[in-house]
mmCIF file of C-alpha atoms and ligand atoms in Angstrom:
data_model
loop_
_atom_site.group_PDB
_atom_site.id
_atom_site.type_symbol
_atom_site.label_atom_id
_atom_site.label_comp_id
_atom_site.label_asym_id
_atom_site.label_seq_id
_atom_site.Cartn_x
_atom_site.Cartn_y
_atom_site.Cartn_z
ATOM 1 C CA UNK C 1 -59.478 39.656 28.282
ATOM 2 C CA UNK C 2 -60.710 36.643 26.310
ATOM 3 C CA UNK C 3 -64.234 36.321 24.909
ATOM 4 C CA UNK C 4 -65.824 33.119 23.635
ATOM 5 C CA UNK C 5 -69.250 32.081 22.393
ATOM 6 C CA UNK C 6 -70.861 28.706 22.694
ATOM 7 C CA UNK C 7 -74.206 27.024 22.168
ATOM 8 C CA UNK C 8 -76.124 24.079 23.644
ATOM 9 C CA UNK C 9 -76.129 20.620 22.184
ATOM 10 C CA UNK C 10 -78.966 18.153 22.065
ATOM 11 C CA UNK C 11 -78.085 14.634 23.145
ATOM 12 C CA UNK C 12 -79.047 11.762 20.853
ATOM 13 C CA UNK C 13 -77.665 9.124 23.220
ATOM 14 C CA UNK C 14 -78.033 10.675 26.660
ATOM 15 C CA UNK C 15 -75.491 11.014 29.414
ATOM 16 C CA UNK C 16 -77.222 10.093 32.668
ATOM 17 C CA UNK C 17 -75.234 8.989 35.743
ATOM 18 C CA UNK C 18 -71.587 9.164 36.733
ATOM 19 C CA UNK C 19 -68.847 6.719 37.562
ATOM 20 C CA UNK C 20 -67.111 9.547 39.493
ATOM 21 C CA UNK C 21 -69.171 12.498 40.711
ATOM 22 C CA UNK C 22 -66.526 15.109 41.591
ATOM 23 C CA UNK C 23 -64.809 14.828 38.195
ATOM 24 C CA UNK C 24 -68.125 14.370 36.338
ATOM 25 C CA UNK C 25 -66.865 11.192 34.724
ATOM 26 C CA UNK C 26 -69.895 9.676 32.984
ATOM 27 C CA UNK C 27 -70.921 6.061 33.408
ATOM 28 C CA UNK C 28 -71.522 5.632 29.659
ATOM 29 C CA UNK C 29 -70.710 7.197 26.301
ATOM 30 C CA UNK C 30 -73.105 9.753 24.826
ATOM 31 C CA UNK C 31 -73.442 11.664 21.574
ATOM 32 C CA UNK C 32 -75.124 14.823 20.380
ATOM 33 C CA UNK C 33 -75.739 17.496 17.790
ATOM 34 C CA UNK C 34 -74.235 20.896 18.549
ATOM 35 C CA UNK C 35 -76.786 23.625 17.845
ATOM 36 C CA UNK C 36 -76.175 27.039 16.275
ATOM 37 C CA UNK C 37 -78.373 28.927 18.767
ATOM 38 C CA UNK C 38 -79.341 30.239 21.278
ATOM 39 C CA UNK C 39 -75.881 31.323 22.362
ATOM 40 C CA UNK C 40 -73.889 32.283 25.423
ATOM 41 C CA UNK C 41 -71.082 34.824 25.313
ATOM 42 C CA UNK C 42 -68.533 34.841 28.119
ATOM 43 C CA UNK C 43 -65.634 37.152 28.827
ATOM 44 C CA UNK C 44 -62.908 36.244 31.294
ATOM 45 C CA UNK C 45 -59.971 38.257 32.573
ATOM 46 C CA UNK C 46 -57.546 37.856 35.413
ATOM 47 C CA UNK C 47 -58.554 39.473 38.678
ATOM 48 C CA UNK C 48 -57.126 39.550 42.199
ATOM 49 C CA UNK C 49 -60.362 38.042 43.534
ATOM 50 C CA UNK C 50 -62.981 35.781 41.948
ATOM 51 C CA UNK C 51 -65.852 37.795 40.510
ATOM 52 C CA UNK C 52 -68.899 36.637 38.534
ATOM 53 C CA UNK C 53 -71.699 38.548 36.823
ATOM 54 C CA UNK C 54 -74.419 37.051 34.668
ATOM 55 C CA UNK C 55 -76.980 38.693 32.384
ATOM 56 C CA UNK C 56 -80.294 37.165 31.311
ATOM 57 C CA UNK C 57 -81.642 36.988 27.742
ATOM 58 C CA UNK C 58 -83.483 40.309 28.284
ATOM 59 C CA UNK C 59 -80.238 42.016 29.371
ATOM 60 C CA UNK C 60 -81.119 42.330 33.051
ATOM 61 C CA UNK C 61 -78.604 41.141 35.581
ATOM 62 C CA UNK C 62 -79.318 37.712 37.017
ATOM 63 C CA UNK C 63 -79.353 37.418 40.793
ATOM 64 C CA UNK C 64 -76.967 34.540 41.230
ATOM 65 C CA UNK C 65 -77.630 31.852 43.781
ATOM 66 C CA UNK C 66 -74.719 31.018 46.052
ATOM 67 C CA UNK C 67 -74.595 27.503 44.604
ATOM 68 C CA UNK C 68 -74.278 28.827 41.018
ATOM 69 C CA UNK C 69 -71.291 31.000 41.940
ATOM 70 C CA UNK C 70 -69.760 28.153 43.954
ATOM 71 C CA UNK C 71 -70.105 25.824 40.951
ATOM 72 C CA UNK C 72 -68.163 28.178 38.676
ATOM 73 C CA UNK C 73 -65.497 28.822 41.314
ATOM 74 C CA UNK C 74 -65.170 25.088 41.917
ATOM 75 C CA UNK C 75 -64.820 24.627 38.158
ATOM 76 C CA UNK C 76 -61.832 26.988 38.149
ATOM 77 C CA UNK C 77 -60.242 24.899 40.920
ATOM 78 C CA UNK C 78 -60.857 21.668 39.000
ATOM 79 C CA UNK C 79 -59.414 23.292 35.872
ATOM 80 C CA UNK C 80 -56.244 24.120 37.838
ATOM 81 C CA UNK C 81 -56.142 20.528 39.102
ATOM 82 C CA UNK C 82 -56.368 19.232 35.522
ATOM 83 C CA UNK C 83 -53.716 21.682 34.281
ATOM 84 C CA UNK C 84 -51.356 20.617 37.058
ATOM 85 C CA UNK C 85 -51.438 17.065 35.635
ATOM 86 C CA UNK C 86 -49.963 18.602 32.462
ATOM 87 C CA UNK C 87 -47.462 20.776 34.351
ATOM 88 C CA UNK C 88 -49.414 23.859 33.327
ATOM 89 C CA UNK C 89 -50.730 24.929 36.722
ATOM 90 C CA UNK C 90 -48.983 28.317 36.579
ATOM 91 C CA UNK C 91 -50.409 29.432 33.220
ATOM 92 C CA UNK C 92 -53.933 29.950 34.512
ATOM 93 C CA UNK C 93 -54.689 33.032 36.620
ATOM 94 C CA UNK C 94 -54.990 32.549 40.356
ATOM 95 C CA UNK C 95 -58.393 34.148 40.108
ATOM 96 C CA UNK C 96 -60.648 35.565 37.392
ATOM 97 C CA UNK C 97 -63.473 37.942 36.676
ATOM 98 C CA UNK C 98 -66.205 36.384 34.520
ATOM 99 C CA UNK C 99 -69.126 38.016 32.708
ATOM 100 C CA UNK C 100 -71.793 35.711 31.242
ATOM 101 C CA UNK C 101 -74.322 37.003 28.696
ATOM 102 C CA UNK C 102 -76.833 34.316 27.877
ATOM 103 C CA UNK C 103 -79.650 34.153 25.350
ATOM 104 C CA UNK C 104 -80.744 30.799 26.790
ATOM 105 C CA UNK C 105 -83.614 30.613 29.263
ATOM 106 C CA UNK C 106 -82.205 28.584 32.185
ATOM 107 C CA UNK C 107 -83.340 25.152 33.397
ATOM 108 C CA UNK C 108 -86.041 24.326 30.872
ATOM 109 C CA UNK C 109 -84.415 21.456 29.012
ATOM 110 C CA UNK C 110 -82.246 23.548 26.681
ATOM 111 C CA UNK C 111 -78.749 22.822 27.900
ATOM 112 C CA UNK C 112 -77.686 26.228 29.190
ATOM 113 C CA UNK C 113 -74.985 24.778 31.435
ATOM 114 C CA UNK C 114 -73.447 22.991 28.437
ATOM 115 C CA UNK C 115 -73.078 26.279 26.560
ATOM 116 C CA UNK C 116 -71.795 28.146 29.630
ATOM 117 C CA UNK C 117 -69.071 25.662 30.550
ATOM 118 C CA UNK C 118 -68.020 25.135 26.923
ATOM 119 C CA UNK C 119 -67.560 28.906 26.494
ATOM 120 C CA UNK C 120 -65.773 29.126 29.844
ATOM 121 C CA UNK C 121 -63.400 26.287 28.923
ATOM 122 C CA UNK C 122 -62.653 28.022 25.640
ATOM 123 C CA UNK C 123 -61.936 31.274 27.535
ATOM 124 C CA UNK C 124 -59.534 29.508 29.895
ATOM 125 C CA UNK C 125 -57.749 28.011 26.874
ATOM 126 C CA UNK C 126 -57.517 31.513 25.385
ATOM 127 C CA UNK C 127 -56.088 32.951 28.617
ATOM 128 C CA UNK C 128 -53.527 30.158 28.733
ATOM 129 C CA UNK C 129 -52.412 30.850 25.130
ATOM 130 C CA UNK C 130 -52.217 34.586 25.805
ATOM 131 C CA UNK C 131 -50.297 34.060 29.033
ATOM 132 C CA UNK C 132 -47.768 31.705 27.531
ATOM 133 C CA UNK C 133 -46.472 33.896 24.714
ATOM 134 C CA UNK C 134 -43.150 35.496 25.582
ATOM 135 C CA UNK C 135 -42.195 37.367 28.740
ATOM 136 C CA UNK C 136 -43.088 39.062 30.968
ATOM 137 C CA UNK C 137 -45.772 36.617 31.925
ATOM 138 C CA UNK C 138 -48.957 38.678 31.687
ATOM 139 C CA UNK C 139 -50.933 36.771 34.273
ATOM 140 C CA UNK C 140 -48.289 36.549 36.952
ATOM 141 C CA UNK C 141 -47.260 40.157 36.339
ATOM 142 C CA UNK C 142 -50.773 41.446 36.770
ATOM 143 C CA UNK C 143 -51.915 39.179 39.558
ATOM 144 C CA UNK C 144 -48.917 38.984 41.836
ATOM 145 C CA UNK C 145 -46.926 41.940 40.602
ATOM 146 C CA UNK C 146 -43.912 39.855 39.622
ATOM 147 C CA UNK C 147 -42.451 38.673 36.325
ATOM 148 C CA UNK C 148 -42.204 35.005 35.524
ATOM 149 C CA UNK C 149 -38.588 33.948 36.172
ATOM 150 C CA UNK C 150 -38.259 31.768 33.054
ATOM 151 C CA UNK C 151 -40.484 32.827 30.152
ATOM 152 C CA UNK C 152 -42.317 30.009 28.442
ATOM 153 C CA UNK C 153 -40.780 29.420 24.995
ATOM 154 C CA UNK C 154 -43.915 28.988 22.874
ATOM 155 C CA UNK C 155 -47.574 29.774 23.104
ATOM 156 C CA UNK C 156 -49.473 26.906 24.657
ATOM 157 C CA UNK C 157 -52.516 25.970 22.663
ATOM 158 C CA UNK C 158 -54.597 23.361 24.428
ATOM 159 C CA UNK C 159 -56.061 20.736 22.125
ATOM 160 C CA UNK C 160 -59.821 20.575 21.685
ATOM 161 C CA UNK C 161 -59.685 17.307 23.595
ATOM 162 C CA UNK C 162 -58.129 19.088 26.590
ATOM 163 C CA UNK C 163 -60.626 21.931 26.276
ATOM 164 C CA UNK C 164 -63.435 19.368 26.289
ATOM 165 C CA UNK C 165 -62.042 17.908 29.524
ATOM 166 C CA UNK C 166 -62.117 21.390 31.105
ATOM 167 C CA UNK C 167 -65.699 21.908 29.883
ATOM 168 C CA UNK C 168 -66.721 18.493 31.270
ATOM 169 C CA UNK C 169 -65.424 19.435 34.725
ATOM 170 C CA UNK C 170 -68.207 22.057 34.888
ATOM 171 C CA UNK C 171 -70.997 20.161 33.127
ATOM 172 C CA UNK C 172 -70.664 16.730 31.540
ATOM 173 C CA UNK C 173 -72.624 17.600 28.413
ATOM 174 C CA UNK C 174 -70.551 20.787 27.907
ATOM 175 C CA UNK C 175 -67.638 18.668 26.666
ATOM 176 C CA UNK C 176 -69.618 17.973 23.477
ATOM 177 C CA UNK C 177 -70.378 21.666 22.753
ATOM 178 C CA UNK C 178 -66.672 22.335 22.138
ATOM 179 C CA UNK C 179 -67.107 20.623 18.772
ATOM 180 C CA UNK C 180 -69.319 21.562 15.871
ATOM 181 C CA UNK C 181 -71.604 19.105 14.112
ATOM 182 C CA UNK C 182 -71.934 15.703 15.746
ATOM 183 C CA UNK C 183 -69.882 14.950 18.843
ATOM 184 C CA UNK C 184 -69.394 12.062 21.226
ATOM 185 C CA UNK C 185 -68.379 12.086 24.879
ATOM 186 C CA UNK C 186 -66.207 9.055 25.426
ATOM 187 C CA UNK C 187 -66.605 7.713 28.897
ATOM 188 C CA UNK C 188 -63.593 5.473 29.204
ATOM 189 C CA UNK C 189 -61.102 5.098 26.375
ATOM 190 C CA UNK C 190 -60.350 1.414 25.677
ATOM 191 C CA UNK C 191 -56.661 1.666 26.478
ATOM 192 C CA UNK C 192 -57.229 2.776 30.082
ATOM 193 C CA UNK C 193 -56.383 0.350 32.855
ATOM 194 C CA UNK C 194 -58.764 0.108 35.843
ATOM 195 C CA UNK C 195 -56.234 1.986 38.007
ATOM 196 C CA UNK C 196 -56.201 4.986 35.685
ATOM 197 C CA UNK C 197 -59.815 4.992 34.588
ATOM 198 C CA UNK C 198 -60.979 7.523 37.176
ATOM 199 C CA UNK C 199 -58.306 10.128 36.492
ATOM 200 C CA UNK C 200 -59.489 13.695 35.905
ATOM 201 C CA UNK C 201 -58.899 13.467 32.126
ATOM 202 C CA UNK C 202 -60.294 9.994 31.533
ATOM 203 C CA UNK C 203 -63.428 11.133 29.665
ATOM 204 C CA UNK C 204 -63.396 13.599 26.798
ATOM 205 C CA UNK C 205 -65.329 14.573 23.702
ATOM 206 C CA UNK C 206 -64.523 14.075 20.018
ATOM 207 C CA UNK C 207 -66.139 15.115 16.779
ATOM 208 C CA UNK C 208 -67.965 12.384 14.855
ATOM 209 C CA UNK C 209 -68.711 14.536 11.784
ATOM 210 C CA UNK C 210 -68.627 18.283 11.077
ATOM 211 C CA UNK C 211 -71.739 20.436 10.710
ATOM 212 C CA UNK C 212 -71.418 20.306 6.919
ATOM 213 C CA UNK C 213 -71.961 16.524 6.976
ATOM 214 C CA UNK C 214 -75.762 16.559 7.412
ATOM 215 C CA UNK C 215 -78.090 19.532 7.762
ATOM 216 C CA UNK C 216 -80.390 18.764 10.673
ATOM 217 C CA UNK C 217 -82.749 21.189 12.396
ATOM 218 C CA UNK C 218 -83.938 21.199 15.999
ATOM 219 C CA UNK C 219 -87.337 22.808 16.502
ATOM 220 C CA UNK C 220 -87.642 23.156 20.258
ATOM 221 C CA UNK C 221 -91.057 23.249 21.920
ATOM 222 C CA UNK C 222 -91.046 24.626 25.449
ATOM 223 C CA UNK C 223 -94.379 23.972 27.209
ATOM 224 C CA UNK C 224 -93.392 25.807 30.399
ATOM 225 C CA UNK C 225 -90.733 28.386 31.248
ATOM 226 C CA UNK C 226 -90.833 27.361 34.914
ATOM 227 C CA UNK C 227 -87.393 26.379 36.202
ATOM 228 C CA UNK C 228 -87.010 22.726 37.164
ATOM 229 C CA UNK C 229 -86.596 21.985 40.860
ATOM 230 C CA UNK C 230 -83.866 19.339 40.613
ATOM 231 C CA UNK C 231 -81.061 19.824 38.114
ATOM 232 C CA UNK C 232 -79.159 17.182 36.173
ATOM 233 C CA UNK C 233 -76.109 17.409 38.444
ATOM 234 C CA UNK C 234 -78.114 16.082 41.411
ATOM 235 C CA UNK C 235 -79.900 13.566 39.181
ATOM 236 C CA UNK C 236 -76.611 12.101 37.928
ATOM 237 C CA UNK C 237 -75.537 11.421 41.532
ATOM 238 C CA UNK C 238 -78.471 9.122 42.281
ATOM 239 C CA UNK C 239 -79.041 7.603 38.804
ATOM 240 C CA UNK C 240 -77.346 4.364 39.899
ATOM 241 C CA UNK C 241 -80.150 3.776 42.471
ATOM 242 C CA UNK C 242 -82.550 2.907 39.649
ATOM 243 C CA UNK C 243 -82.926 -0.853 39.099
ATOM 244 C CA UNK C 244 -82.855 -0.053 35.364
ATOM 245 C CA UNK C 245 -79.558 1.862 35.446
ATOM 246 C CA UNK C 246 -77.087 -0.978 34.857
ATOM 247 C CA UNK C 247 -79.077 -2.378 31.947
ATOM 248 C CA UNK C 248 -79.106 1.075 30.354
ATOM 249 C CA UNK C 249 -75.321 1.429 30.645
ATOM 250 C CA UNK C 250 -74.885 -2.003 29.059
ATOM 251 C CA UNK C 251 -77.306 -1.238 26.205
ATOM 252 C CA UNK C 252 -75.423 1.961 25.346
ATOM 253 C CA UNK C 253 -72.028 0.224 25.425
ATOM 254 C CA UNK C 254 -73.109 -2.884 23.539
ATOM 255 C CA UNK C 255 -75.411 -1.388 20.943
ATOM 256 C CA UNK C 256 -76.949 2.081 21.044
ATOM 257 C CA UNK C 257 -73.927 4.348 20.801
ATOM 258 C CA UNK C 258 -72.605 2.307 17.885
ATOM 259 C CA UNK C 259 -75.961 2.325 16.037
ATOM 260 C CA UNK C 260 -76.277 6.069 16.567
ATOM 261 C CA UNK C 261 -72.810 6.914 15.240
ATOM 262 C CA UNK C 262 -73.330 4.586 12.298
ATOM 263 C CA UNK C 263 -76.702 6.209 11.474
ATOM 264 C CA UNK C 264 -75.074 9.657 11.579
ATOM 265 C CA UNK C 265 -72.219 8.622 9.308
ATOM 266 C CA UNK C 266 -74.617 6.961 6.832
ATOM 267 C CA UNK C 267 -77.253 9.738 7.199
ATOM 268 C CA UNK C 268 -79.787 7.002 7.924
ATOM 269 C CA UNK C 269 -82.610 9.010 9.513
ATOM 270 C CA UNK C 270 -84.852 6.050 10.262
ATOM 271 C CA UNK C 271 -82.137 4.193 12.183
ATOM 272 C CA UNK C 272 -81.297 7.428 14.005
ATOM 273 C CA UNK C 273 -84.936 8.025 14.945
ATOM 274 C CA UNK C 274 -85.366 4.547 16.391
ATOM 275 C CA UNK C 275 -82.241 4.553 18.525
ATOM 276 C CA UNK C 276 -82.662 8.162 19.749
ATOM 277 C CA UNK C 277 -86.267 7.670 20.858
ATOM 278 C CA UNK C 278 -85.432 4.309 22.475
ATOM 279 C CA UNK C 279 -82.603 5.926 24.445
ATOM 280 C CA UNK C 280 -84.718 8.923 25.445
ATOM 281 C CA UNK C 281 -87.504 6.783 26.973
ATOM 282 C CA UNK C 282 -84.921 4.554 28.617
ATOM 283 C CA UNK C 283 -83.279 7.551 30.307
ATOM 284 C CA UNK C 284 -86.654 8.856 31.536
ATOM 285 C CA UNK C 285 -87.517 5.379 32.867
ATOM 286 C CA UNK C 286 -84.253 5.423 34.836
ATOM 287 C CA UNK C 287 -85.003 8.940 36.114
ATOM 288 C CA UNK C 288 -88.500 7.941 37.236
ATOM 289 C CA UNK C 289 -87.287 4.848 39.086
ATOM 290 C CA UNK C 290 -84.243 6.291 40.828
ATOM 291 C CA UNK C 291 -84.374 7.412 44.469
ATOM 292 C CA UNK C 292 -85.714 10.039 44.796
ATOM 293 C CA UNK C 293 -87.641 9.687 41.514
ATOM 294 C CA UNK C 294 -87.376 12.479 38.953
ATOM 295 C CA UNK C 295 -90.388 13.228 36.770
ATOM 296 C CA UNK C 296 -89.277 15.798 34.206
ATOM 297 C CA UNK C 297 -91.983 15.184 31.594
ATOM 298 C CA UNK C 298 -95.528 16.532 31.871
ATOM 299 C CA UNK C 299 -98.886 15.994 30.109
ATOM 300 C CA UNK C 300 -98.001 18.552 27.452
ATOM 301 C CA UNK C 301 -94.777 16.681 26.642
ATOM 302 C CA UNK C 302 -96.718 13.464 26.094
ATOM 303 C CA UNK C 303 -99.362 15.193 23.986
ATOM 304 C CA UNK C 304 -96.730 16.841 21.740
ATOM 305 C CA UNK C 305 -94.844 13.557 21.354
ATOM 306 C CA UNK C 306 -98.061 11.697 20.390
ATOM 307 C CA UNK C 307 -99.016 14.368 17.858
ATOM 308 C CA UNK C 308 -95.567 14.595 16.264
ATOM 309 C CA UNK C 309 -95.553 10.789 15.978
ATOM 310 C CA UNK C 310 -98.979 10.892 14.240
ATOM 311 C CA UNK C 311 -97.749 13.621 11.905
ATOM 312 C CA UNK C 312 -94.621 11.612 11.060
ATOM 313 C CA UNK C 313 -96.645 8.523 10.236
ATOM 314 C CA UNK C 314 -99.340 10.360 8.281
ATOM 315 C CA UNK C 315 -96.958 12.393 6.121
ATOM 316 C CA UNK C 316 -93.898 10.067 6.168
ATOM 317 C CA UNK C 317 -91.697 12.819 7.578
ATOM 318 C CA UNK C 318 -88.078 12.500 8.685
ATOM 319 C CA UNK C 319 -88.583 13.916 12.178
ATOM 320 C CA UNK C 320 -87.682 12.484 15.589
ATOM 321 C CA UNK C 321 -88.305 13.690 19.121
ATOM 322 C CA UNK C 322 -86.188 13.676 22.245
ATOM 323 C CA UNK C 323 -86.390 15.212 25.728
ATOM 324 C CA UNK C 324 -83.609 16.017 28.205
ATOM 325 C CA UNK C 325 -84.092 16.863 31.890
ATOM 326 C CA UNK C 326 -87.226 18.943 31.379
ATOM 327 C CA UNK C 327 -90.639 18.857 29.634
ATOM 328 C CA UNK C 328 -89.191 20.524 26.504
ATOM 329 C CA UNK C 329 -89.572 18.509 23.296
ATOM 330 C CA UNK C 330 -86.777 18.693 20.711
ATOM 331 C CA UNK C 331 -88.067 17.868 17.222
ATOM 332 C CA UNK C 332 -85.040 17.015 15.109
ATOM 333 C CA UNK C 333 -85.644 16.853 11.388
ATOM 334 C CA UNK C 334 -84.069 17.113 7.945
ATOM 335 C CA UNK C 335 -84.809 19.878 5.426
ATOM 336 C CA UNK C 336 -87.518 17.653 3.939
ATOM 337 C CA UNK C 337 -89.631 17.820 7.111
ATOM 338 C CA UNK C 338 -88.745 21.332 8.253
ATOM 339 C CA UNK C 339 -91.772 23.228 6.929
ATOM 340 C CA UNK C 340 -94.300 20.752 8.330
ATOM 341 C CA UNK C 341 -92.533 20.623 11.715
ATOM 342 C CA UNK C 342 -92.391 24.430 11.899
ATOM 343 C CA UNK C 343 -96.104 24.687 11.107
ATOM 344 C CA UNK C 344 -96.941 22.042 13.694
ATOM 345 C CA UNK C 345 -94.767 23.735 16.339
ATOM 346 C CA UNK C 346 -96.063 27.269 15.845
ATOM 347 C CA UNK C 347 -99.644 25.959 16.042
ATOM 348 C CA UNK C 348 -99.047 24.714 19.620
ATOM 349 C CA UNK C 349 -100.859 27.052 21.972
ATOM 350 C CA UNK C 350 -98.928 28.161 25.084
ATOM 351 C CA UNK C 351 -95.645 26.691 23.827
ATOM 352 C CA UNK C 352 -92.580 28.822 23.261
ATOM 353 C CA UNK C 353 -90.742 27.731 20.139
ATOM 354 C CA UNK C 354 -86.995 28.028 19.436
ATOM 355 C CA UNK C 355 -85.608 27.200 16.031
ATOM 356 C CA UNK C 356 -82.044 25.959 15.807
ATOM 357 C CA UNK C 357 -79.972 23.967 13.388
ATOM 358 C CA UNK C 358 -76.683 22.143 13.509
ATOM 359 C CA UNK C 359 -73.884 24.511 14.541
ATOM 360 C CA UNK C 360 -70.125 24.928 14.596
ATOM 361 C CA UNK C 361 -69.195 24.642 18.292
ATOM 362 C CA UNK C 362 -67.430 26.983 20.694
ATOM 363 C CA UNK C 363 -65.416 29.830 19.178
ATOM 364 C CA UNK C 364 -63.367 32.827 20.252
ATOM 365 C CA UNK C 365 -64.820 36.229 19.465
HETATM 366 C C1 DP6 P 401 -80.292 14.842 30.310
HETATM 367 O O1 DP6 P 401 -73.953 17.410 32.248
HETATM 368 O O2 DP6 P 401 -75.678 18.909 31.346
HETATM 369 O O3 DP6 P 401 -79.162 16.624 29.226
HETATM 370 O O4 DP6 P 401 -74.677 20.504 33.874
HETATM 371 O O5 DP6 P 401 -76.010 19.594 35.744
HETATM 372 O O6 DP6 P 401 -77.125 20.262 33.635
HETATM 373 P P1 DP6 P 401 -75.873 19.744 34.293
HETATM 374 O O7 DP6 P 401 -75.642 18.267 33.755
HETATM 375 P P2 DP6 P 401 -75.325 17.847 32.314
HETATM 376 O O8 DP6 P 401 -76.325 16.613 32.119
HETATM 377 C C2 DP6 P 401 -76.934 16.398 30.905
HETATM 378 C C3 DP6 P 401 -78.075 15.492 31.042
HETATM 379 C C4 DP6 P 401 -78.958 15.375 29.826
HETATM 380 C C5 DP6 P 401 -78.419 14.397 28.785
HETATM 381 C C6 DP6 P 401 -77.261 14.862 27.938
HETATM 382 O O9 DP6 P 401 -77.161 16.058 27.579
HETATM 383 O O10 DP6 P 401 -76.460 13.998 27.554
#
């Protein structure tokens, strides 16, 4: 059995829309901060039939919807498809038993799917390493009752880049949670020819800077715990129907992603704030003008954003806001603004508050 833990990330330049839906190949680059909490712990072991159990933050078992189970089973199939491109198809079990223990409330704008698929990808990498050391082959022996004819010579350790590809096949943003600190999801590496640009491995994540580079906090204000009706996966599929979509993709490629990475490397909070908030509103404008339109923000979101902006201006605080596919407001700040942002957040009536800081990415337990 392999156990891994992972956490969500908060996107600074947002991934919204695909160039290939089945492989979750994004239409643009994105970048994010990996958080240290809340976490997801997943254990995976080989099993004759696919089995999935999931436990909620309060420890009760989650009643899984058919589509949630299907998504995780489909992810295993895509993982096998990716491994076969590396001639590693036989080092992953035919089927698995998965137990998910999550401390993340689902579908409220804290990326629970990112943490789940990052932990799952890490588990698959762990199973592959365990299965590839020596003979008899533990997976094949247990699952089909036979020994591998030719034992693999060395343990196979997938690179973090490969693990990020596996994570991305379940949830695009999950690719970034493999890495600690600041990470980017690269949509189409420059050296790829048009004919190869939609291959299963043609988008992957990389670390921009480790968590020790810049201590940033994310104070997360959740105005409602109600689950959203339409998830990001469906939203990505129709993002291109917005008349604003193409312009957004061009702005990220020509300018925003570069400005964001540069601001991170130089620890230039003001430049970071401007580009992150610009990109956030741009993504929500695309969402609201795609068909069907998606309105994830509510009155509370707008009120919190206005008040945090006032606070920033009044007290000259290094704090920025950003929202993903939900009404939740992420207030990202440096140590200098932390106390004021905490006080502001805990004074918000009817808002649940989570406090996170920059974290170290997916790990084995
Ligand atoms: C708005 O790849 O996380 O958070 O797995 O279906 O939730 P699902 O999609 P996902 O989409 C992320 C969308 C976003 C922006 C981002 O994190 O980059």
